[in-house]
Amino acid sequence: MAGEVVVDALPYFDQGYDEPGVREAALALVDEETRRYRPTKNYLEYLPAPNYIQFETEIMKTEYERMQSRLPMEMLNMKRYELPPPPAGKMTDISAWNEAVENSQAQLEHQSLRILNLELLSDYGSNAWKSYNTVLSQMVEQAQKQLQELRKKIQEINWQRKNEQTQAGGKLKELEESWVGLVSKNYEIERACVEIEREIEEMEQKRAKKVSKK
């Protein structure tokens, strides 16, 4: 298959990685591959186009526009918390006084709600935080359990790789020894053949000399 990469290294079995020059040679290979690798400009083209404004609210859009225009942020309007009396020109206007009284009642109700919220927080806030911490503890425990399972799987994969590479390395070593033995035998046979050919040639020369003397 075109482009198929055949991995011929057995890290759990091979030796010599700590020898001088091996690390430099590996880094040189990595640098060479890095120079040859040219990623495409749009390597994420298989993904859908991102929708950056999907979660933008009107308030966010307005704020983004304000920041792009470099306008200052509006100050917090505290007028709703004030209790102003009627203007000087309307001190005898009943409707103006009614509006001021309604505003004071709204402010009083607001403060009453704040006090009620503080009382509720004082009564139930600690239990709510305890429940929240319990949920967090359960989430942490579950995450740690998943992490342990992943580490166990990684360890099993590493042990499996080591076992397979050790077996393959032993087989390769056995085949290499067999190959060396066969090569040595072939060399001995070739040397013996050369020796026999030399002896045959000497015998033929001696026979030829005897024939010529007769």
PDB file of N, CA and C in Angstrom, residues 52-68:
ATOM      1  N   TYR A  52     -19.541  31.842  15.681  1.00  0.00           N
ATOM      2  CA  TYR A  52     -19.058  32.556  16.858  1.00  0.00           C
ATOM      3  C   TYR A  52     -20.150  33.370  17.546  1.00  0.00           C
ATOM      4  N   ILE A  53     -21.244  33.659  16.839  1.00  0.00           N
ATOM      5  CA  ILE A  53     -22.276  34.524  17.426  1.00  0.00           C
ATOM      6  C   ILE A  53     -23.482  33.727  17.906  1.00  0.00           C
ATOM      7  N   GLN A  54     -23.339  32.427  17.983  1.00  0.00           N
ATOM      8  CA  GLN A  54     -24.486  31.595  18.354  1.00  0.00           C
ATOM      9  C   GLN A  54     -24.953  31.882  19.779  1.00  0.00           C
ATOM     10  N   PHE A  55     -24.020  32.143  20.667  1.00  0.00           N
ATOM     11  CA  PHE A  55     -24.359  32.331  22.076  1.00  0.00           C
ATOM     12  C   PHE A  55     -24.326  33.798  22.497  1.00  0.00           C
ATOM     13  N   GLU A  56     -24.254  34.695  21.542  1.00  0.00           N
ATOM     14  CA  GLU A  56     -24.236  36.113  21.880  1.00  0.00           C
ATOM     15  C   GLU A  56     -25.650  36.614  22.158  1.00  0.00           C
ATOM     16  N   THR A  57     -25.801  37.304  23.259  1.00  0.00           N
ATOM     17  CA  THR A  57     -27.081  37.939  23.583  1.00  0.00           C
ATOM     18  C   THR A  57     -27.050  39.388  23.110  1.00  0.00           C
ATOM     19  N   GLU A  58     -28.206  40.040  23.199  1.00  0.00           N
ATOM     20  CA  GLU A  58     -28.264  41.432  22.781  1.00  0.00           C
ATOM     21  C   GLU A  58     -27.370  42.306  23.654  1.00  0.00           C
ATOM     22  N   ILE A  59     -27.332  41.994  24.935  1.00  0.00           N
ATOM     23  CA  ILE A  59     -26.474  42.766  25.838  1.00  0.00           C
ATOM     24  C   ILE A  59     -25.010  42.591  25.453  1.00  0.00           C
ATOM     25  N   MET A  60     -24.628  41.348  25.125  1.00  0.00           N
ATOM     26  CA  MET A  60     -23.247  41.102  24.718  1.00  0.00           C
ATOM     27  C   MET A  60     -22.916  41.818  23.414  1.00  0.00           C
ATOM     28  N   LYS A  61     -23.822  41.780  22.459  1.00  0.00           N
ATOM     29  CA  LYS A  61     -23.578  42.477  21.195  1.00  0.00           C
ATOM     30  C   LYS A  61     -23.403  43.971  21.414  1.00  0.00           C
ATOM     31  N   THR A  62     -24.282  44.537  22.255  1.00  0.00           N
ATOM     32  CA  THR A  62     -24.174  45.975  22.550  1.00  0.00           C
ATOM     33  C   THR A  62     -22.849  46.297  23.219  1.00  0.00           C
ATOM     34  N   GLU A  63     -22.435  45.419  24.125  1.00  0.00           N
ATOM     35  CA  GLU A  63     -21.176  45.659  24.837  1.00  0.00           C
ATOM     36  C   GLU A  63     -19.980  45.525  23.908  1.00  0.00           C
ATOM     37  N   TYR A  64     -20.032  44.545  22.982  1.00  0.00           N
ATOM     38  CA  TYR A  64     -18.956  44.400  22.001  1.00  0.00           C
ATOM     39  C   TYR A  64     -18.845  45.638  21.122  1.00  0.00           C
ATOM     40  N   GLU A  65     -19.997  46.167  20.696  1.00  0.00           N
ATOM     41  CA  GLU A  65     -19.990  47.369  19.880  1.00  0.00           C
ATOM     42  C   GLU A  65     -19.410  48.542  20.658  1.00  0.00           C
ATOM     43  N   ARG A  66     -19.753  48.640  21.940  1.00  0.00           N
ATOM     44  CA  ARG A  66     -19.209  49.726  22.755  1.00  0.00           C
ATOM     45  C   ARG A  66     -17.697  49.624  22.868  1.00  0.00           C
ATOM     46  N   MET A  67     -17.185  48.400  23.068  1.00  0.00           N
ATOM     47  CA  MET A  67     -15.747  48.203  23.192  1.00  0.00           C
ATOM     48  C   MET A  67     -15.033  48.487  21.871  1.00  0.00           C
ATOM     49  N   GLN A  68     -15.649  48.073  20.747  1.00  0.00           N
ATOM     50  CA  GLN A  68     -15.035  48.367  19.452  1.00  0.00           C
ATOM     51  C   GLN A  68     -14.997  49.865  19.185  1.00  0.00           C
TER      52      GLN A  68
END
